Structure formats: structure tokens, C-alpha cells
Coordinates of C-alpha atoms in Angstrom, one line a residue:
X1 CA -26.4 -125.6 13.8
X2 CA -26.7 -128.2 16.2
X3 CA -30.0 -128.9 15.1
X4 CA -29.4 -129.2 11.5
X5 CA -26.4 -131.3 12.0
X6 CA -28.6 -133.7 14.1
X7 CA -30.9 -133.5 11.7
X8 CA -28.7 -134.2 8.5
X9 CA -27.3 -137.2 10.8
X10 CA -30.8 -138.7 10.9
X11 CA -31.4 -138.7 7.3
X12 CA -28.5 -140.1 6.7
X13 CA -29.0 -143.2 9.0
X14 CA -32.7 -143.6 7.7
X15 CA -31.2 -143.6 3.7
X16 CA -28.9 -146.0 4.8
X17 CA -31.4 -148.1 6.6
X18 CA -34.1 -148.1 3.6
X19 CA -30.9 -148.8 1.5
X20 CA -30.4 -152.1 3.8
X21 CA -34.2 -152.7 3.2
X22 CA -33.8 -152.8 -0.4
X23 CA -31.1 -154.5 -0.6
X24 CA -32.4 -157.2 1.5
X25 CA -35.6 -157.2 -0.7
X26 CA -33.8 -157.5 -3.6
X27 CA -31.8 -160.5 -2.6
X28 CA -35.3 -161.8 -1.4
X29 CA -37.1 -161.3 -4.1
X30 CA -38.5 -164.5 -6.3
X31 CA -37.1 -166.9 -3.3
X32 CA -39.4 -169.1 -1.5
X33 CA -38.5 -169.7 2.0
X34 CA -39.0 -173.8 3.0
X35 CA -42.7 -174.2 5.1
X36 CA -42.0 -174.5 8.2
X37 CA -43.2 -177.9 8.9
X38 CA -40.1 -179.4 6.3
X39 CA -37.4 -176.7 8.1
X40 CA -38.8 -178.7 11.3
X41 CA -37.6 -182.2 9.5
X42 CA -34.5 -180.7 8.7
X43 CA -33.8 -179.8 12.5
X44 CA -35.0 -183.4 13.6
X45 CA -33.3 -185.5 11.2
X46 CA -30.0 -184.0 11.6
X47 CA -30.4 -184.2 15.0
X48 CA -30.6 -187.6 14.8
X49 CA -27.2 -187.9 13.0
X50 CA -25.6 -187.6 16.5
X51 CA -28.1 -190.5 17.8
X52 CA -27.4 -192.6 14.7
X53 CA -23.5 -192.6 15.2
X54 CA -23.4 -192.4 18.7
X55 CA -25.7 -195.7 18.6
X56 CA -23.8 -197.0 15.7
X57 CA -20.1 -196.6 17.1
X58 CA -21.0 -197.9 20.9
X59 CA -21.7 -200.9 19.6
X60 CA -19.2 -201.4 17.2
X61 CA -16.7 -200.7 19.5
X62 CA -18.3 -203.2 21.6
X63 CA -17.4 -206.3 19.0
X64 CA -14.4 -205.3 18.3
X65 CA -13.1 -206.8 21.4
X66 CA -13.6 -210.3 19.6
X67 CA -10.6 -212.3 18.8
X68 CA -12.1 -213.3 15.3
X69 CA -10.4 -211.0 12.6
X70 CA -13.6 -211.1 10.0
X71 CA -15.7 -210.0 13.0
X72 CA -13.0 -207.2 13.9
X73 CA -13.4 -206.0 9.9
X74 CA -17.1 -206.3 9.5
X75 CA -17.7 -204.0 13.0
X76 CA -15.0 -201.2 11.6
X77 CA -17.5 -201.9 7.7
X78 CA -20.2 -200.9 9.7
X79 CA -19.2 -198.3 11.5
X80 CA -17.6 -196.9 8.0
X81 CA -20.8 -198.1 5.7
X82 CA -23.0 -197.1 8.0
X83 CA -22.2 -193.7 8.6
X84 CA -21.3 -192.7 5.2
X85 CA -24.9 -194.0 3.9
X86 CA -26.7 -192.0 6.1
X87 CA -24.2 -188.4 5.1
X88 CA -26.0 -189.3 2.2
X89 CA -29.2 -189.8 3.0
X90 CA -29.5 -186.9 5.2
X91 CA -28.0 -184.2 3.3
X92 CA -30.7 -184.1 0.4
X93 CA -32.2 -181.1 -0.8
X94 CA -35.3 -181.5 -0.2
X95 CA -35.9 -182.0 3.5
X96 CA -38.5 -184.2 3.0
X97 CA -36.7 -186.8 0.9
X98 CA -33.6 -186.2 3.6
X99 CA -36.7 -187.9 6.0
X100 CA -37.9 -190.6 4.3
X101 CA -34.5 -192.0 3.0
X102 CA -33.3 -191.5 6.3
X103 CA -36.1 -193.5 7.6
X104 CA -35.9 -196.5 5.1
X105 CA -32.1 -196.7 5.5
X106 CA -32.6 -197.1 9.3
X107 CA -35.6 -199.4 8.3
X108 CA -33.3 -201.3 5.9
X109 CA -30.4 -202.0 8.5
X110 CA -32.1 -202.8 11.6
X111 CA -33.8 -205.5 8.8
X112 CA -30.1 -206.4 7.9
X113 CA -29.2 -207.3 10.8
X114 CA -32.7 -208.6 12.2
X115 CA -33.4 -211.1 9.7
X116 CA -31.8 -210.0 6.4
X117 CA -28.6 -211.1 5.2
X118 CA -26.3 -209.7 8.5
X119 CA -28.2 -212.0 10.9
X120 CA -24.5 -214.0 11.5
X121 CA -22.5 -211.5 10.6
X122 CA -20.5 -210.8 14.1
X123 CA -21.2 -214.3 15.5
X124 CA -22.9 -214.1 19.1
X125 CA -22.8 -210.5 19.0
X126 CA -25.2 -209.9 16.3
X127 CA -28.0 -209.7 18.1
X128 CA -26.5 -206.6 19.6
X129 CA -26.2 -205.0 16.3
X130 CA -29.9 -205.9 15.9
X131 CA -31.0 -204.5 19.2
X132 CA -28.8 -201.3 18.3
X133 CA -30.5 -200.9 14.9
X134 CA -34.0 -201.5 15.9
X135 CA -33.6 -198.8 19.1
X136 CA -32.3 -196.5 16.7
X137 CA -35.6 -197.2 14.1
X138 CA -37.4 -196.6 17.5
X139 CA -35.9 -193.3 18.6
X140 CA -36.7 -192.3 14.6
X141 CA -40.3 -193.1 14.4
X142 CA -40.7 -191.2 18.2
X143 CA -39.4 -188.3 16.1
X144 CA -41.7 -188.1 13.2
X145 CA -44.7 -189.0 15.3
X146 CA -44.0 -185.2 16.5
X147 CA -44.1 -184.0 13.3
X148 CA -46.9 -185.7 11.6
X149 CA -50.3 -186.7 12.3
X150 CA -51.4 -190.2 13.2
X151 CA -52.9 -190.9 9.4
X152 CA -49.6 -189.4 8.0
X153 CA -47.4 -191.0 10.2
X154 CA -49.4 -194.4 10.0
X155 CA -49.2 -193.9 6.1
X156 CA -45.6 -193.4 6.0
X157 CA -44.6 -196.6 8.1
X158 CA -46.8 -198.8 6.4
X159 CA -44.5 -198.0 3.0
X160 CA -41.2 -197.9 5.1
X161 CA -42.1 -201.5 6.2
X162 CA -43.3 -202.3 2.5
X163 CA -40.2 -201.0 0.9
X164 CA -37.7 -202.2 3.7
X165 CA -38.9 -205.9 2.8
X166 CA -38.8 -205.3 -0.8
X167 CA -35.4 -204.0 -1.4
X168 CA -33.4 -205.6 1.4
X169 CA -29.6 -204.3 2.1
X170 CA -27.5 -207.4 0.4
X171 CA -24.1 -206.6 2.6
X172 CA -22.4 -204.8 4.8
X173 CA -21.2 -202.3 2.1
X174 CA -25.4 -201.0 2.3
X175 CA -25.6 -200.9 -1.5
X176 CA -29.0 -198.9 -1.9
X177 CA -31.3 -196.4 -4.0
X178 CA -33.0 -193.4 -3.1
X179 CA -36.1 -194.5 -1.1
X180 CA -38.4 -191.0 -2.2
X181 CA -39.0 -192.1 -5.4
X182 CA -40.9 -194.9 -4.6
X183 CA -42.8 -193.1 -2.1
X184 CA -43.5 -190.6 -4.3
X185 CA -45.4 -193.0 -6.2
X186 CA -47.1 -194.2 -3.3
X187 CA -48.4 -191.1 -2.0
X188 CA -49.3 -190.4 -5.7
X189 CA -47.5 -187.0 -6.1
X190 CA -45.6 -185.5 -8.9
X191 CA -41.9 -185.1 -9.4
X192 CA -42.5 -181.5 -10.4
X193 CA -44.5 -181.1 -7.0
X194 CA -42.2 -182.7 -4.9
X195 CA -39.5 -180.1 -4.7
X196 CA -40.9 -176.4 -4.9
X197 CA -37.7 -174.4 -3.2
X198 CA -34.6 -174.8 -1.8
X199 CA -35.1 -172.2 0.6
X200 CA -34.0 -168.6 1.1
X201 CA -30.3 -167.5 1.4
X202 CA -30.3 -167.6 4.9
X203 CA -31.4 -171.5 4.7
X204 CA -29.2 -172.5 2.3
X205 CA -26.5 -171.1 3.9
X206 CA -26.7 -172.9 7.0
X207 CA -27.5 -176.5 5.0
X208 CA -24.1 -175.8 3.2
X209 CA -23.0 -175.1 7.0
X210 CA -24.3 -177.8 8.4
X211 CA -23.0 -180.2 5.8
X212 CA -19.6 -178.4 6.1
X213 CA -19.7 -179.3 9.8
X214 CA -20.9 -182.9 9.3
X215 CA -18.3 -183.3 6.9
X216 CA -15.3 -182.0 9.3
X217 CA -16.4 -184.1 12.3
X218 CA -16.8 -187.8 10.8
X219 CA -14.1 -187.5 7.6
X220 CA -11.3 -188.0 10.4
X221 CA -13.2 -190.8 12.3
X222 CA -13.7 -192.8 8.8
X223 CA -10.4 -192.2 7.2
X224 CA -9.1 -193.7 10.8
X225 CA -11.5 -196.6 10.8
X226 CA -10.0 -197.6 7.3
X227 CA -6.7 -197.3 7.9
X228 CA -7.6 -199.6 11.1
X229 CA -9.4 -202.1 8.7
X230 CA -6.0 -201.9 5.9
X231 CA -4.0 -202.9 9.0
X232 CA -6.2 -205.7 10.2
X233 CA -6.1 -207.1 6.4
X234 CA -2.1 -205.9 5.9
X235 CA -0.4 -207.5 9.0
X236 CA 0.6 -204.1 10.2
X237 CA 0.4 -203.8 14.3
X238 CA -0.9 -200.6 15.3
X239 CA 2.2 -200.1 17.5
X240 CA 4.5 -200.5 14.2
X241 CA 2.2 -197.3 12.4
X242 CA 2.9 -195.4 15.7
X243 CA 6.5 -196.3 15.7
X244 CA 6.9 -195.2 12.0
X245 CA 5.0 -192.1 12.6
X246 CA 7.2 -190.8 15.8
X247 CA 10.5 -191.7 13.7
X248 CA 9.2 -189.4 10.9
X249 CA 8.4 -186.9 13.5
X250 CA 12.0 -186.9 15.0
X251 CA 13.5 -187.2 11.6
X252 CA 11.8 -184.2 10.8
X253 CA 12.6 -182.3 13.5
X254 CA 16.3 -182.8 13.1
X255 CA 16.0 -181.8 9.6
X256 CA 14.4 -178.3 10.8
X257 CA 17.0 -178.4 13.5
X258 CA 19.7 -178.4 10.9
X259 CA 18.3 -176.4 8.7
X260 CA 18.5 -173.7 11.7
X261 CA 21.4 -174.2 12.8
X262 CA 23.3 -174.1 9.4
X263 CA 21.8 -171.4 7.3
X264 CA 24.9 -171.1 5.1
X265 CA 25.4 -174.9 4.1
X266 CA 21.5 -174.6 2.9
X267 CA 22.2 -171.4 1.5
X268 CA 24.9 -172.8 -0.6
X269 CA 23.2 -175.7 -1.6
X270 CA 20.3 -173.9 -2.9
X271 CA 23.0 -172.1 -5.1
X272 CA 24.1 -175.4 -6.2
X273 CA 21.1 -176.8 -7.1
X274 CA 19.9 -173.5 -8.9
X275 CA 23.4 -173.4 -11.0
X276 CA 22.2 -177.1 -12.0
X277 CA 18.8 -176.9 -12.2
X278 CA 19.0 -173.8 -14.6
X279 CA 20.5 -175.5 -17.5
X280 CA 17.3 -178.0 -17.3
X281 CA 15.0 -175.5 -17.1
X282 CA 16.4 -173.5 -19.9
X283 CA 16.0 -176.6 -22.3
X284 CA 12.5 -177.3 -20.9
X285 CA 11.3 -173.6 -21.8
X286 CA 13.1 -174.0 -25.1
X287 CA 11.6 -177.0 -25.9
X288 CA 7.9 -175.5 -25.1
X289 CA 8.3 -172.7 -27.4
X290 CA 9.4 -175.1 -30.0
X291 CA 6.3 -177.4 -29.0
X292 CA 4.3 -174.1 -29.3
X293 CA 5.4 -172.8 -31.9
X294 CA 5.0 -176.2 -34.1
X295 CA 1.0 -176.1 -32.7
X296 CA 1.0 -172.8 -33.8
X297 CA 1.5 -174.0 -37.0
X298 CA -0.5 -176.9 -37.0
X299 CA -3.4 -174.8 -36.0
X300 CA -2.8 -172.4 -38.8
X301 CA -2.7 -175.6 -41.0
X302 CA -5.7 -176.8 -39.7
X303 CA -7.8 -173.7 -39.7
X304 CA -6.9 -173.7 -43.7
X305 CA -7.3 -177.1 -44.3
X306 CA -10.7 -176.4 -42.3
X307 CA -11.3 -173.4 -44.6
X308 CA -10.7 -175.2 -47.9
X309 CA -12.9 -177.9 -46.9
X310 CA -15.9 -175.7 -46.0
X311 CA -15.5 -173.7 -49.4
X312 CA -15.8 -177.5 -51.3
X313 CA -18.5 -178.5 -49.6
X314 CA -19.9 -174.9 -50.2
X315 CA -19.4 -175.0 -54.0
X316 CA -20.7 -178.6 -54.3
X317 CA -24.0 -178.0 -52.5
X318 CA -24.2 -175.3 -54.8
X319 CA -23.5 -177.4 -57.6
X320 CA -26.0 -179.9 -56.4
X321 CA -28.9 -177.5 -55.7
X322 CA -28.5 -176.2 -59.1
X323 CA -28.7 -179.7 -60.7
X324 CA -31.4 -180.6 -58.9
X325 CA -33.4 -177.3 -59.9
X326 CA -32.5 -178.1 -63.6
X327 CA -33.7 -181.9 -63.4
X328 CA -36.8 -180.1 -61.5
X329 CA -37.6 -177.8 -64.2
X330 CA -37.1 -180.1 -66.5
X331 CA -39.3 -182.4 -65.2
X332 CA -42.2 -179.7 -65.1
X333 CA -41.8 -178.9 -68.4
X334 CA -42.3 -182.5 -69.3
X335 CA -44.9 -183.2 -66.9
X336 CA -46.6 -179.6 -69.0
X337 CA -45.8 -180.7 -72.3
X338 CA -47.7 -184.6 -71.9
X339 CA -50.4 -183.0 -69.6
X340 CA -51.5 -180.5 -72.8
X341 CA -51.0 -183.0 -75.4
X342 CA -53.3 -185.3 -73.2
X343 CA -55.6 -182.8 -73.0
X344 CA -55.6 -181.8 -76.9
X345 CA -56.4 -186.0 -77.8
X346 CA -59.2 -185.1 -75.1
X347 CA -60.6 -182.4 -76.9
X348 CA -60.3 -184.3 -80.5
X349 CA -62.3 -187.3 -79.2
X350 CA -64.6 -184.9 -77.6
X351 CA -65.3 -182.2 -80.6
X352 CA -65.4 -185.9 -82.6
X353 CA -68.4 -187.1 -80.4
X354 CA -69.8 -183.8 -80.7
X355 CA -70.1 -184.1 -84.8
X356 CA -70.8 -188.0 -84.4
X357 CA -74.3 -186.3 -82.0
X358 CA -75.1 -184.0 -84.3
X359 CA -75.2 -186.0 -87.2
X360 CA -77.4 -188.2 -85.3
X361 CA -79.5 -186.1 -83.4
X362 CA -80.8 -183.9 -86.6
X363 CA -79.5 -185.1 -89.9
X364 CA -80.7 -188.3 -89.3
X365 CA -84.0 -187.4 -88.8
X366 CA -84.1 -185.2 -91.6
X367 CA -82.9 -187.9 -94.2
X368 CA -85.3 -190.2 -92.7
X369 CA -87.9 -187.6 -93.7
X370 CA -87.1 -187.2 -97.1
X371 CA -86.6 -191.2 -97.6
X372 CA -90.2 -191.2 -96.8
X373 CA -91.6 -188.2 -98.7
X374 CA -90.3 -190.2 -101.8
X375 CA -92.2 -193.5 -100.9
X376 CA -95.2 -191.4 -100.7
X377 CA -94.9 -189.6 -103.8
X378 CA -93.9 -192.6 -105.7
X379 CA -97.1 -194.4 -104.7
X380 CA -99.3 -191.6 -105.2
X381 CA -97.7 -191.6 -108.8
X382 CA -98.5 -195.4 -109.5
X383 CA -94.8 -196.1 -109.5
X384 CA -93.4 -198.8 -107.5
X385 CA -91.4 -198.0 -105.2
X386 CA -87.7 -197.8 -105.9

């Protein structure tokens, strides 16, 4: 018995495990998993989000010691521009437009700030932004160069440069467009080709995970950085915003406090305000169902009007398409009628051309003959001729 209950147990687990099988089949099936040279730019660029903001924030911090208020608000823009342009650029679907707009953006800003449009943005400090900006374009091109050959990787830098030149960031708000369009172009490959698969389950899942992640970690750090910049621009000392914040902490407090420590005063205002509160609320549900039961009517009135109006239109297509099929048959039997009378004048002049050649072809001859039988028999008889 032992045997056979050991033996039962292993069936089971091996149905269960072929189930498993199947089942993961079947979710597999008809999904293409990414190559593995694109799930290796994935990894890469994303882990150059960390490099990008650390890089980004260090040196933004740095300015932000000036004593110039446009410099203060134009190192919190970039640390809030910045870093919400490349969430965007990164998280693509395909991984391989996720690199190349990556790569122009980083080409674009280290541009900017080199000799673009940022050059005096922050004053004396602007060259620091540069030298941040053109390390970080540095630290990104040592990343690809792992991942590509030396003709691809010599390829794709050539257009970065081209395209970083030829659609220069304006301000420090980054205004751009997607960069893998125009490489597509250039590396002369189909929009249908560019994007095969998004990957298996497993793959999607952990790009939603990793965006999901992304998304937790720097939505704090910007919503803080613009609050900072409404404050610069609003007159509003930091130490004022903390003040305000720990009064409506303590104000709340006492409010739980009391509410704790006099359950029967709430209770009894609740009561209150329900004994109020119910003679509104019994107008509000009146007036609804009045206000429902008028749109209730309305539709009815509508569907009929509706109704009616289809039926019309109904009976006068009918009355069209029957006019029309009269004036049609009409027409062909006129078109009929002067089409045979046509042809009957035809065949009148024809049967009279007919006679007219017959006449010709042997009566004619045949009176000619006789003409001159009489001539000769008239001067064979001595008679002159008539």
C-alpha cells in the first residue's frame, strides 16, 4: 500500500508539473523575447540614470550657493528639466530608441551648455555645468563602446554629433523631439522594422517595475525642487513653509487629542449634523429623481422624435427611388422609340437606293438595247430615223 500511495503521489506531482509546463507555454506562446544585445541596452542605459542625476544634482547643488536669485532658479530648472527629459527618453519601448534618445539628449545638453544657448546661464559657474554635461556624454559613449562595434559605434556618433548641431536645445525648459526617427532615416531602416517585440511577460514586467521604481524615487525630489523654485519667485522663506507646516502638525494633533478625549461631544455633534444634513439630502435625492425622471422622458421623446424621422426619410428615399426608376424607364422607352424610328428612315433610304441600283444596273441597259434595235431597223427599212 505504501507503494502505491508513493506511487499515486508521483503522478500527481508530475501532472501538476506538465500542467505548469503548459501553462507556461501557453502564456509563451506567439511572444518574442527582446535579443539579447537590446536587453543589454536596457541594463546600461538605465544604469546610467543614476550617473545622469547623481552628475546632474552635484552640480546643481553646487550653484545654488550663489547669491544671484536667476542663477538660484535656473540650477533648481535644471535639475527639474533635466531629469524629467531623460524619464522620458529612457523609458521607451523599444530599448534601442531608449539608447539613442538618451544619447542625443546628453549630446544636446552638454551642447547647451558648451556653446549653445546656456553658455551664460549661471554666470562664472557655467563652465561647471559644461564640464558636468560633457563628463556625463563621456561616461555614455564609454558605455556603448561595450556594446557596439567600432563601425557601429563610429556610425552612431557621427549622427549624434550631426543631429546635436542641427536641432540645438533653445532653453533650459529642454524643449525637444524624439531623436530615433531621424536616425532611423539615417541608418536607412523601416519603421515597421524598427520595433519587432516588446518582449516576453517576464521583460515587460520588470520595465513596468523599473519605471514604477524610477517614478517613486525622483517624483519626491522634483515636486521639492519646484516648490523650492515657487518660493524663490513667491518671497516665501523656507523657514516660514516649515513654520506653517509644524503649526498644522500641532493643530492636528490637538484636534485628534480632543477628539479622544471627548468621544461624547463628537458623538453628539455627529447627531447634530446628521439631524441637519438629512433634510438636505432628502431634497437632493428628490430633486435627482425628478431630474431623472424628466430625462427619462426626454429620452423617450427623443427616441420617437428619432423614430419618426427615420420612417420620413425612409418613405422619401422610397419615393425618390421610385421617381427616379419612372423617369428611367421612361427615358428608355424614348431612347427605344427614336432609336427604331431612326432605324426605319435608315432602311427607307436604303430599300430606295436599292430600286434607284437596280433600275440602273439592268433596266437601263435593256432600254438602251431596244433604243438601238429601232435605229437599226429603221435604217435597214430606208426610213429616217425618228
Amino acid at each position: 500500500m505504501r507503494n502505491l500511495s508513493t506511487l499515486g503521489l508521483v503522478l500527481c506531482l508530475s501532472l501538476l508539473a506538465s500542467g505548469c509546463s503548459l501553462l507556461e507555454v501557453k502564456l509563451e506562446s506567439g511572444i518574442e523575447p527582446l535579443p539579447q544585445e537590446q536587453l543589454s541596452m536596457r541594463v546600461f542605459t538605465r544604469e546610467y540614470a543614476s550617473t545622469f542625476f547623481a552628475g546632474v544634482e552635484q552640480s546643481a547643488n553646487v550653484i545654488l550657493h550663489s547669491e544671484d536669485l536667476q542663477t538660484k532658479s535656473n540650477a533648481l530648472m535644471w535639475k527639474i528639466n533635466a531629469e524629467q527629459t531623460l524619464g522620458q527618453t529612457i523609458f521607451q519601448v523599444s530599448p534601442v530608441a531608449a539608447m539613442i534618445d538618451t544619447w542625443a539628449f546628453t549630446a544636446q545638453m552638454a551642447q547647451f551648455f558648451e556653446t549653445g544657448n546656456g553658455k551664460a546661464l549661471f554666470g562664472e559657474q557655467t563652465q561647471l555645468a559644461a564640464h558636468t554635461s560633457q563628463q556625463l556624454l563621456a561616461d555614455y559613449e564609454r558605455r556603448m563602446q561595450g556594446l557596439m562595434s567600432k563601425s557601429d559605434f563610429a556610425t552612431n556618433q557621427q549622427f549624434i554629433r550631426e543631429y546635436a548641431n542641427a536641432h540645438p536645445l533653445f532653453d533650459i525648459t529642454f524643449p525637444r523631439i524624439s531623436a530615433f526617427n531621424d536616425w532611423l532615416i539615417f541608418r536607412n531602416i523601416g519603421e515597421f522594422d524598427a520595433v519587432t517585440t516588446f518582449g516576453s511577460v517576464p521583460e515587460v514586467m520588470s520595465d513596468m517595475s523599473d519605471r514604477m521604481a524610477m517614478l517613486a524615487g525622483q517624483t519626491p525630489k522634483i515636486l521639492g525642487w519646484k516648490a523650492e523654485l515657487l518660493a524663490l519667485h513667491s518671497n516665501i522663506h523656507s523657514e516660514e513653509v516649515q513654520q506653517t507646516l509644524k503649526d498644522i502638525s500641532e493643530t492636528s494633533a490637538k484636534f485628534q487629542k480632543l477628539m479622544a478625549q471627548s468621544p461624547q461631544m463628537m458623538s453628539e455633534l455627529a447627531v447634530d449634523l446628521r439631524r441637519e444634513m438629512t433634510p438636505l439630502l432628502a431634497q437632493l435625492d428628490a430633486s435627482a429623481e425628478r431630474n431623472l425622471a424628466q430625462l427619462s422622458v426626454e429620452r423617450q421623446a427623443l427616441e420617437k422624435m428619432v423614430e419618426r424621422e427615420r420612417i420620413a426619410l425612409e418613405q422619401m428615399v422610397n419615393r425618390e427611388r421610385q421617381a427616379v426608376a419612372k423617369e428611367a424607364d421612361a427615358l428608355v422607352q424614348r431612347t427605344v422609340a427614336q432609336v427604331f424610328e431612326e432605324i426605319t428612315a435608315v432602311i427607307k433610304s436604303l430599300i430606295l437606293y436599292i430600286v434607284l441600283l437596280l433600275l440602273v444596273v439592268f433596266f437601263a441597259p435593256l432600254g438602251l438595247g431596244v433604243w438601238l434595235g429601232k435605229r437599226i431597223g429603221m435604217k435597214q427599212a430606208g426610213k429616217p430615223p425618228q
